Amino acid sequence: MKHIEGYLRVSLFLSEMGKLSGVFSLRHFLVLSLALNVALISRVVYEGENWREEQIRALMADASEKSAHVSMSSPPPPSPSTPSSMAVTSTEIKDDGERVINLDHGDPTMYERFWQQMGDITTIVISGWQSMSYFSDVKNLCWFLEPEFAKQIIRLHKIVGNAVTDNYYIVVGTGSTQLFQAALYALSPPNASEPMSVVSAAPFYSSYPSVTDFLKSGLYKWAGDANNFNKDGPYIELVTSPNNPDGSIRQPVVNRSGENLVHDFAYYWPQYTPISSPADHDLMLFTVSKATGHAGMRLGWALVKDKEVAKKMTSFIELNTIGVSKDSQQRAAKILQVISDSYEPVGNPKQSGPFFHFSHSMMEERWKALRSAVKQSGLFSLPEFPSSFCNFLGQAFGSQPAFAWLKCEGGIEDCGNFLKRHKILTRNGKHFGASPEYVRVSMLDRDESFNLFTKRLSSLHLSQSKDHEKESP
Amino acid sequence: MKHIEGYLRVSLFLSEMGKLSGVFSLRHFLVLSLALNVALISRVVYEGENWREEQIRALMADASEKSAHVSMSSPPPPSPSTPSSMAVTSTEIKDDGERVINLDHGDPTMYERFWQQMGDITTIVISGWQSMSYFSDVKNLCWFLEPEFAKQIIRLHKIVGNAVTDNYYIVVGTGSTQLFQAALYALSPPNASEPMSVVSAAPFYSSYPSVTDFLKSGLYKWAGDANNFNKDGPYIELVTSPNNPDGSIRQPVVNRSGENLVHDFAYYWPQYTPISSPADHDLMLFTVSKATGHAGMRLGWALVKDKEVAKKMTSFIELNTIGVSKDSQQRAAKILQVISDSYEPVGNPKQSGPFFHFSHSMMEERWKALRSAVKQSGLFSLPEFPSSFCNFLGQAFGSQPAFAWLKCEGGIEDCGNFLKRHKILTRNGKHFGASPEYVRVSMLDRDESFNLFTKRLSSLHLSQSKDHEKESP
């Protein structure tokens, strides 16, 4: 039964996709449909009646898991024999209110389902004697950048149209967090009398202050909300767009002489926001974690206009980690290649599904479910996003960010604490330079977590908030 | 012909190995011999007469390669269709003196040959949907440490006997360079009035000063040669043993109150030095790069006695790179497992060759060749190492370090410059807090480079040194 339901949902998804087809032809859907049919049939054949049982067992295991680090608990990754289910609607889920739902981190496990369904097409094989040297390409300024990964980065940006790559240097990093530090190092003069100020408009990504300041560097120093910044002299402004945590589209706010901009484009991909034009700023950061969901690879890349800045960033990574895992670069090259192949299928019989269409549709569904839960509860509010045209998907839509910037209404002063009492872990607004009435909620967790979250959220009403107020001193 | 020569060399190697067999039985050699036979036969079958041609082509390509970064040039990694040859003796090589031999970095490409010969036994396969989450084990203090990698680290230390692991925390890092910084961060008090002094006895690893100081941290600061350190208060002493660059066995030299020791055990493996006892210091660093030769993985681990120090090191890596590549950890787990399996073969039909016996023998051969070249030339000298008993190999030998600490004699003041004129790139002694009469030379490059190096070195005589002196102002 479940398999047939799943199949119907996929067919429905495909027919919906057909309507919004811009760069995407019916032939793509036919091939995808066939691929998914094969995947579903083999699931029936190989797993038969055990499938539902396995799903329940996975949920049970999840529920009973007691994490040593409460702030870091997450469901165990699926094993090949227990793939995630197709989307389960929240009405099908029983919630006894006891299971801890951890949406504090932006762990992108939502994407596992897509890659599972793609089967072996993204599998890589690495022999024991491969990738032993420190060096990837001694002729490249960034000598530890794997040439195939560089090629696939450029190809994907050209297909998606979210960034210009011509005349840019690519610097690879152990996630965009390392590249962010490399950028601070590269943009700060080595012999200044005091550290360079680093600012970002609130609400800003909660890690910026701690990552900037944890080593008490004499080169750079966190200087807080860009909206309140009024110091003379050179500074670095971090422009995250769409923004983490609130999903807003951002421009620099300080706009003074001595400006050094770092554009964090972790979320400038079509599943999260309309791609309006190819970005062409001086220093742009991207990360595999949020683009394809492969956070465990710890990979990011920077597109850098100025050669000296690219050299200094490379130098940072050389001093910090002597390069970046080749294994992950090779794996990422394969993942990006498969995504690009699915949009450039000419003469390629091995194409996979259309990744951005699938993930865009998932995010759309999740945001609908969240807004519906918020409405049903009456205790919360969410930002609204204006619709704009996406050149890549060929349609207009409003942003559907990787995080929900949820506000507690009804006089709840600490939204994070309130949700924690209901065993929903989120990140408190105060970590983002904002009010504790806000929390950031990951929208990228596995289906089971997300569905349980919307179900529980929809059941929270004013009476519970009042009970809570009475109980708290 | 070449194939038969190769086969004979392997057989000779095996029979030599038989003599020094301590923990190692004849049965191991038989299985290894069979495995190598299969490897050699398939090489003949699949590559036939093209093999010699390919080898020459690779050398030619190498020679003509013009590196953009002179200091980073290295031979291109072999492709599956052009495996490295079996050892080529220096007498077989023609040296026109024009090819640049870059032994500046300790790039451990020497090990490729071993892993190529092991065939598919260390191959790993990673599916597109695996290792997507940031988290590896939420119950572990180091939540981004892959459990299988942790298990294989402990197993290997127990087999080799080079470090105690009971009651230690394991922290994984993007190479031991990142772990070194994590250690400085963890051992420095967060609110001290001035940065903690970091010292190491000269000659010390050339990266220590720059890695300590590049961010101008307010937490810690390079304070130079430990032998000259006389400041009061807490300090961090780096004890590298065997030492990089000179291979000496080291103990702390400051020995004052407020001592914080970091033991860098990158080279405490039986191919480089006798394993006298399991090390049990407070904070010990290891790296895959020099243990197995997989520098491209960018992986290291720390064994840490104190829980709070391990927590702070984990926190450093969380802030710096949000964890460590899972792909590389999985690959490293496989490599370590295969090595351990080769020493614990009971009931394991898939065992590979005896890695440490092979690499020990290679290093022994290389040091013999280097000492012979130095003798023939008359222009250089090398440190001598006392023989001591290795519990792992069951025999006594003198250290055969990963680097040669070469001194120019005969009045040559700048050894690095002298060798550079003869197109041999090394690292100047002054980078190690020592005299420029010394250079550090990597002993871990591919056979072709190493053999060319010893050939060229043996041909340098006093007359050339005099010519050089005349030419230079």
mmCIF file with all atom_site columns, C-alpha atoms in Angstrom, chain B residues 244-383:
data_model
loop_
_atom_site.group_PDB
_atom_site.id
_atom_site.type_symbol
_atom_site.label_atom_id
_atom_site.label_alt_id
_atom_site.label_comp_id
_atom_site.label_asym_id
_atom_site.label_entity_id
_atom_site.label_seq_id
_atom_site.pdbx_PDB_ins_code
_atom_site.Cartn_x
_atom_site.Cartn_y
_atom_site.Cartn_z
_atom_site.occupancy
_atom_site.B_iso_or_equiv
_atom_site.pdbx_formal_charge
_atom_site.auth_seq_id
_atom_site.auth_comp_id
_atom_site.auth_asym_id
_atom_site.auth_atom_id
_atom_site.pdbx_PDB_model_num
ATOM 1   C CA . ASN B 1 244 ? 61.563 17.076  12.082 1.00 0.00 ? 244 ASN B CA 1
ATOM 2   C CA . PRO B 1 245 ? 64.058 18.036  10.539 1.00 0.00 ? 245 PRO B CA 1
ATOM 3   C CA . ASP B 1 246 ? 66.963 16.110  12.114 1.00 0.00 ? 246 ASP B CA 1
ATOM 4   C CA . GLY B 1 247 ? 65.446 12.777  13.176 1.00 0.00 ? 247 GLY B CA 1
ATOM 5   C CA . SER B 1 248 ? 66.737 12.977  16.748 1.00 0.00 ? 248 SER B CA 1
ATOM 6   C CA . ILE B 1 249 ? 64.857 11.395  19.646 1.00 0.00 ? 249 ILE B CA 1
ATOM 7   C CA . ARG B 1 250 ? 63.615 14.219  21.828 1.00 0.00 ? 250 ARG B CA 1
ATOM 8   C CA . GLN B 1 251 ? 62.684 14.924  25.445 1.00 0.00 ? 251 GLN B CA 1
ATOM 9   C CA . PRO B 1 252 ? 61.408 18.237  26.827 1.00 0.00 ? 252 PRO B CA 1
ATOM 10  C CA . VAL B 1 253 ? 64.289 20.660  27.470 1.00 0.00 ? 253 VAL B CA 1
ATOM 11  C CA . VAL B 1 254 ? 62.758 23.506  29.537 1.00 0.00 ? 254 VAL B CA 1
ATOM 12  C CA . ASN B 1 255 ? 61.398 21.407  32.431 1.00 0.00 ? 255 ASN B CA 1
ATOM 13  C CA . ARG B 1 256 ? 60.023 24.235  34.539 1.00 0.00 ? 256 ARG B CA 1
ATOM 14  C CA . SER B 1 257 ? 56.792 24.794  36.416 1.00 0.00 ? 257 SER B CA 1
ATOM 15  C CA . GLY B 1 258 ? 53.891 25.884  34.228 1.00 0.00 ? 258 GLY B CA 1
ATOM 16  C CA . GLU B 1 259 ? 54.917 23.331  31.611 1.00 0.00 ? 259 GLU B CA 1
ATOM 17  C CA . ASN B 1 260 ? 52.395 22.256  28.951 1.00 0.00 ? 260 ASN B CA 1
ATOM 18  C CA . LEU B 1 261 ? 53.743 19.629  26.582 1.00 0.00 ? 261 LEU B CA 1
ATOM 19  C CA . VAL B 1 262 ? 52.573 18.767  23.092 1.00 0.00 ? 262 VAL B CA 1
ATOM 20  C CA . HIS B 1 263 ? 54.235 15.638  21.733 1.00 0.00 ? 263 HIS B CA 1
ATOM 21  C CA . ASP B 1 264 ? 54.286 15.555  17.948 1.00 0.00 ? 264 ASP B CA 1
ATOM 22  C CA . PHE B 1 265 ? 54.603 11.879  17.074 1.00 0.00 ? 265 PHE B CA 1
ATOM 23  C CA . ALA B 1 266 ? 54.147 12.183  13.310 1.00 0.00 ? 266 ALA B CA 1
ATOM 24  C CA . TYR B 1 267 ? 57.258 10.043  12.818 1.00 0.00 ? 267 TYR B CA 1
ATOM 25  C CA . TYR B 1 268 ? 56.976 7.610   15.720 1.00 0.00 ? 268 TYR B CA 1
ATOM 26  C CA . TRP B 1 269 ? 56.323 4.650   13.446 1.00 0.00 ? 269 TRP B CA 1
ATOM 27  C CA . PRO B 1 270 ? 58.545 1.603   12.833 1.00 0.00 ? 270 PRO B CA 1
ATOM 28  C CA . GLN B 1 271 ? 59.575 2.557   9.300  1.00 0.00 ? 271 GLN B CA 1
ATOM 29  C CA . TYR B 1 272 ? 61.375 5.587   10.718 1.00 0.00 ? 272 TYR B CA 1
ATOM 30  C CA . THR B 1 273 ? 62.568 4.673   14.192 1.00 0.00 ? 273 THR B CA 1
ATOM 31  C CA . PRO B 1 274 ? 62.677 1.792   16.690 1.00 0.00 ? 274 PRO B CA 1
ATOM 32  C CA . ILE B 1 275 ? 59.477 1.558   18.750 1.00 0.00 ? 275 ILE B CA 1
ATOM 33  C CA . SER B 1 276 ? 60.965 1.362   22.231 1.00 0.00 ? 276 SER B CA 1
ATOM 34  C CA . SER B 1 277 ? 57.759 1.664   24.289 1.00 0.00 ? 277 SER B CA 1
ATOM 35  C CA . PRO B 1 278 ? 54.162 2.870   24.030 1.00 0.00 ? 278 PRO B CA 1
ATOM 36  C CA . ALA B 1 279 ? 54.159 6.654   24.500 1.00 0.00 ? 279 ALA B CA 1
ATOM 37  C CA . ASP B 1 280 ? 51.813 7.882   27.222 1.00 0.00 ? 280 ASP B CA 1
ATOM 38  C CA . HIS B 1 281 ? 52.137 11.674  27.348 1.00 0.00 ? 281 HIS B CA 1
ATOM 39  C CA . ASP B 1 282 ? 49.314 14.120  28.038 1.00 0.00 ? 282 ASP B CA 1
ATOM 40  C CA . LEU B 1 283 ? 48.788 15.273  24.467 1.00 0.00 ? 283 LEU B CA 1
ATOM 41  C CA . MET B 1 284 ? 50.134 13.328  21.502 1.00 0.00 ? 284 MET B CA 1
ATOM 42  C CA . LEU B 1 285 ? 49.673 14.159  17.825 1.00 0.00 ? 285 LEU B CA 1
ATOM 43  C CA . PHE B 1 286 ? 49.693 11.674  14.947 1.00 0.00 ? 286 PHE B CA 1
ATOM 44  C CA . THR B 1 287 ? 49.079 12.100  11.234 1.00 0.00 ? 287 THR B CA 1
ATOM 45  C CA . VAL B 1 288 ? 47.967 9.765   8.477  1.00 0.00 ? 288 VAL B CA 1
ATOM 46  C CA . SER B 1 289 ? 50.275 11.601  6.026  1.00 0.00 ? 289 SER B CA 1
ATOM 47  C CA . LYS B 1 290 ? 53.474 10.239  7.500  1.00 0.00 ? 290 LYS B CA 1
ATOM 48  C CA . ALA B 1 291 ? 52.112 6.994   8.984  1.00 0.00 ? 291 ALA B CA 1
ATOM 49  C CA . THR B 1 292 ? 50.634 5.488   5.792  1.00 0.00 ? 292 THR B CA 1
ATOM 50  C CA . GLY B 1 293 ? 51.570 8.106   3.183  1.00 0.00 ? 293 GLY B CA 1
ATOM 51  C CA . HIS B 1 294 ? 48.046 9.454   2.565  1.00 0.00 ? 294 HIS B CA 1
ATOM 52  C CA . ALA B 1 295 ? 48.776 13.191  2.773  1.00 0.00 ? 295 ALA B CA 1
ATOM 53  C CA . GLY B 1 296 ? 45.915 14.057  0.391  1.00 0.00 ? 296 GLY B CA 1
ATOM 54  C CA . MET B 1 297 ? 43.395 12.861  2.981  1.00 0.00 ? 297 MET B CA 1
ATOM 55  C CA . ARG B 1 298 ? 44.402 15.698  5.332  1.00 0.00 ? 298 ARG B CA 1
ATOM 56  C CA . LEU B 1 299 ? 43.846 13.643  8.467  1.00 0.00 ? 299 LEU B CA 1
ATOM 57  C CA . GLY B 1 300 ? 45.435 13.465  11.852 1.00 0.00 ? 300 GLY B CA 1
ATOM 58  C CA . TRP B 1 301 ? 44.445 12.494  15.355 1.00 0.00 ? 301 TRP B CA 1
ATOM 59  C CA . ALA B 1 302 ? 45.324 13.546  18.873 1.00 0.00 ? 302 ALA B CA 1
ATOM 60  C CA . LEU B 1 303 ? 45.404 11.298  21.933 1.00 0.00 ? 303 LEU B CA 1
ATOM 61  C CA . VAL B 1 304 ? 44.461 13.484  24.875 1.00 0.00 ? 304 VAL B CA 1
ATOM 62  C CA . LYS B 1 305 ? 44.487 12.515  28.548 1.00 0.00 ? 305 LYS B CA 1
ATOM 63  C CA . ASP B 1 306 ? 42.550 15.434  30.025 1.00 0.00 ? 306 ASP B CA 1
ATOM 64  C CA . LYS B 1 307 ? 38.853 15.643  29.217 1.00 0.00 ? 307 LYS B CA 1
ATOM 65  C CA . GLU B 1 308 ? 38.683 19.438  29.343 1.00 0.00 ? 308 GLU B CA 1
ATOM 66  C CA . VAL B 1 309 ? 41.634 19.770  26.964 1.00 0.00 ? 309 VAL B CA 1
ATOM 67  C CA . ALA B 1 310 ? 40.002 17.288  24.559 1.00 0.00 ? 310 ALA B CA 1
ATOM 68  C CA . LYS B 1 311 ? 36.770 19.288  24.761 1.00 0.00 ? 311 LYS B CA 1
ATOM 69  C CA . LYS B 1 312 ? 38.522 22.557  23.986 1.00 0.00 ? 312 LYS B CA 1
ATOM 70  C CA . MET B 1 313 ? 40.392 20.981  21.068 1.00 0.00 ? 313 MET B CA 1
ATOM 71  C CA . THR B 1 314 ? 37.075 19.684  19.727 1.00 0.00 ? 314 THR B CA 1
ATOM 72  C CA . SER B 1 315 ? 35.660 23.147  20.154 1.00 0.00 ? 315 SER B CA 1
ATOM 73  C CA . PHE B 1 316 ? 38.554 24.647  18.150 1.00 0.00 ? 316 PHE B CA 1
ATOM 74  C CA . ILE B 1 317 ? 37.866 22.314  15.244 1.00 0.00 ? 317 ILE B CA 1
ATOM 75  C CA . GLU B 1 318 ? 34.135 23.030  15.484 1.00 0.00 ? 318 GLU B CA 1
ATOM 76  C CA . LEU B 1 319 ? 34.814 26.767  15.188 1.00 0.00 ? 319 LEU B CA 1
ATOM 77  C CA . ASN B 1 320 ? 37.560 26.403  12.585 1.00 0.00 ? 320 ASN B CA 1
ATOM 78  C CA . THR B 1 321 ? 36.010 23.891  10.160 1.00 0.00 ? 321 THR B CA 1
ATOM 79  C CA . ILE B 1 322 ? 32.834 22.417  11.813 1.00 0.00 ? 322 ILE B CA 1
ATOM 80  C CA . GLY B 1 323 ? 34.398 18.972  11.866 1.00 0.00 ? 323 GLY B CA 1
ATOM 81  C CA . VAL B 1 324 ? 36.586 16.929  9.542  1.00 0.00 ? 324 VAL B CA 1
ATOM 82  C CA . SER B 1 325 ? 35.877 15.254  6.193  1.00 0.00 ? 325 SER B CA 1
ATOM 83  C CA . LYS B 1 326 ? 33.917 12.043  6.764  1.00 0.00 ? 326 LYS B CA 1
ATOM 84  C CA . ASP B 1 327 ? 34.987 10.673  3.398  1.00 0.00 ? 327 ASP B CA 1
ATOM 85  C CA . SER B 1 328 ? 38.645 10.824  4.338  1.00 0.00 ? 328 SER B CA 1
ATOM 86  C CA . GLN B 1 329 ? 37.958 9.355   7.780  1.00 0.00 ? 329 GLN B CA 1
ATOM 87  C CA . GLN B 1 330 ? 36.193 6.397   6.185  1.00 0.00 ? 330 GLN B CA 1
ATOM 88  C CA . ARG B 1 331 ? 39.002 5.921   3.722  1.00 0.00 ? 331 ARG B CA 1
ATOM 89  C CA . ALA B 1 332 ? 41.629 6.152   6.456  1.00 0.00 ? 332 ALA B CA 1
ATOM 90  C CA . ALA B 1 333 ? 39.715 3.621   8.572  1.00 0.00 ? 333 ALA B CA 1
ATOM 91  C CA . LYS B 1 334 ? 39.977 1.189   5.670  1.00 0.00 ? 334 LYS B CA 1
ATOM 92  C CA . ILE B 1 335 ? 43.717 1.808   5.198  1.00 0.00 ? 335 ILE B CA 1
ATOM 93  C CA . LEU B 1 336 ? 44.480 1.338   8.899  1.00 0.00 ? 336 LEU B CA 1
ATOM 94  C CA . GLN B 1 337 ? 42.280 -1.747  9.015  1.00 0.00 ? 337 GLN B CA 1
ATOM 95  C CA . VAL B 1 338 ? 44.158 -3.353  6.121  1.00 0.00 ? 338 VAL B CA 1
ATOM 96  C CA . ILE B 1 339 ? 47.490 -2.633  7.820  1.00 0.00 ? 339 ILE B CA 1
ATOM 97  C CA . SER B 1 340 ? 46.294 -4.127  11.099 1.00 0.00 ? 340 SER B CA 1
ATOM 98  C CA . ASP B 1 341 ? 44.783 -7.109  9.295  1.00 0.00 ? 341 ASP B CA 1
ATOM 99  C CA . SER B 1 342 ? 48.179 -7.854  7.797  1.00 0.00 ? 342 SER B CA 1
ATOM 100 C CA . TYR B 1 343 ? 49.522 -8.295  11.333 1.00 0.00 ? 343 TYR B CA 1
ATOM 101 C CA . GLU B 1 344 ? 46.472 -10.065 12.716 1.00 0.00 ? 344 GLU B CA 1
ATOM 102 C CA . PRO B 1 345 ? 45.670 -12.438 9.928  1.00 0.00 ? 345 PRO B CA 1
ATOM 103 C CA . VAL B 1 346 ? 43.958 -15.175 11.922 1.00 0.00 ? 346 VAL B CA 1
ATOM 104 C CA . GLY B 1 347 ? 40.881 -16.201 9.989  1.00 0.00 ? 347 GLY B CA 1
ATOM 105 C CA . ASN B 1 348 ? 41.304 -13.317 7.550  1.00 0.00 ? 348 ASN B CA 1
ATOM 106 C CA . PRO B 1 349 ? 41.829 -14.597 4.024  1.00 0.00 ? 349 PRO B CA 1
ATOM 107 C CA . LYS B 1 350 ? 41.926 -11.070 2.538  1.00 0.00 ? 350 LYS B CA 1
ATOM 108 C CA . GLN B 1 351 ? 45.098 -9.871  4.204  1.00 0.00 ? 351 GLN B CA 1
ATOM 109 C CA . SER B 1 352 ? 47.416 -7.508  2.437  1.00 0.00 ? 352 SER B CA 1
ATOM 110 C CA . GLY B 1 353 ? 51.170 -7.165  2.677  1.00 0.00 ? 353 GLY B CA 1
ATOM 111 C CA . PRO B 1 354 ? 53.031 -6.206  5.809  1.00 0.00 ? 354 PRO B CA 1
ATOM 112 C CA . PHE B 1 355 ? 53.061 -2.432  5.456  1.00 0.00 ? 355 PHE B CA 1
ATOM 113 C CA . PHE B 1 356 ? 55.562 -1.503  8.134  1.00 0.00 ? 356 PHE B CA 1
ATOM 114 C CA . HIS B 1 357 ? 58.000 -4.226  7.093  1.00 0.00 ? 357 HIS B CA 1
ATOM 115 C CA . PHE B 1 358 ? 57.842 -3.038  3.512  1.00 0.00 ? 358 PHE B CA 1
ATOM 116 C CA . SER B 1 359 ? 58.233 0.646   4.336  1.00 0.00 ? 359 SER B CA 1
ATOM 117 C CA . HIS B 1 360 ? 60.937 -0.020  6.916  1.00 0.00 ? 360 HIS B CA 1
ATOM 118 C CA . SER B 1 361 ? 62.896 -1.882  4.281  1.00 0.00 ? 361 SER B CA 1
ATOM 119 C CA . MET B 1 362 ? 62.391 0.930   1.749  1.00 0.00 ? 362 MET B CA 1
ATOM 120 C CA . MET B 1 363 ? 63.647 3.552   4.197  1.00 0.00 ? 363 MET B CA 1
ATOM 121 C CA . GLU B 1 364 ? 66.624 1.373   5.065  1.00 0.00 ? 364 GLU B CA 1
ATOM 122 C CA . GLU B 1 365 ? 67.507 1.030   1.385  1.00 0.00 ? 365 GLU B CA 1
ATOM 123 C CA . ARG B 1 366 ? 67.134 4.781   0.813  1.00 0.00 ? 366 ARG B CA 1
ATOM 124 C CA . TRP B 1 367 ? 69.309 5.720   3.760  1.00 0.00 ? 367 TRP B CA 1
ATOM 125 C CA . LYS B 1 368 ? 71.978 3.311   2.541  1.00 0.00 ? 368 LYS B CA 1
ATOM 126 C CA . ALA B 1 369 ? 71.836 4.895   -0.904 1.00 0.00 ? 369 ALA B CA 1
ATOM 127 C CA . LEU B 1 370 ? 71.993 8.412   0.568  1.00 0.00 ? 370 LEU B CA 1
ATOM 128 C CA . ARG B 1 371 ? 74.943 7.635   2.832  1.00 0.00 ? 371 ARG B CA 1
ATOM 129 C CA . SER B 1 372 ? 76.734 6.053   -0.077 1.00 0.00 ? 372 SER B CA 1
ATOM 130 C CA . ALA B 1 373 ? 76.099 9.143   -2.260 1.00 0.00 ? 373 ALA B CA 1
ATOM 131 C CA . VAL B 1 374 ? 77.290 11.457  0.523  1.00 0.00 ? 374 VAL B CA 1
ATOM 132 C CA . LYS B 1 375 ? 80.459 9.387   0.875  1.00 0.00 ? 375 LYS B CA 1
ATOM 133 C CA . GLN B 1 376 ? 81.080 9.384   -2.872 1.00 0.00 ? 376 GLN B CA 1
ATOM 134 C CA . SER B 1 377 ? 80.643 13.146  -3.089 1.00 0.00 ? 377 SER B CA 1
ATOM 135 C CA . GLY B 1 378 ? 82.726 14.140  -0.078 1.00 0.00 ? 378 GLY B CA 1
ATOM 136 C CA . LEU B 1 379 ? 80.960 17.495  0.184  1.00 0.00 ? 379 LEU B CA 1
ATOM 137 C CA . PHE B 1 380 ? 78.278 16.647  2.753  1.00 0.00 ? 380 PHE B CA 1
ATOM 138 C CA . SER B 1 381 ? 77.658 15.083  6.129  1.00 0.00 ? 381 SER B CA 1
ATOM 139 C CA . LEU B 1 382 ? 74.645 13.441  7.789  1.00 0.00 ? 382 LEU B CA 1
ATOM 140 C CA . PRO B 1 383 ? 73.644 12.769  11.407 1.00 0.00 ? 383 PRO B CA 1
#
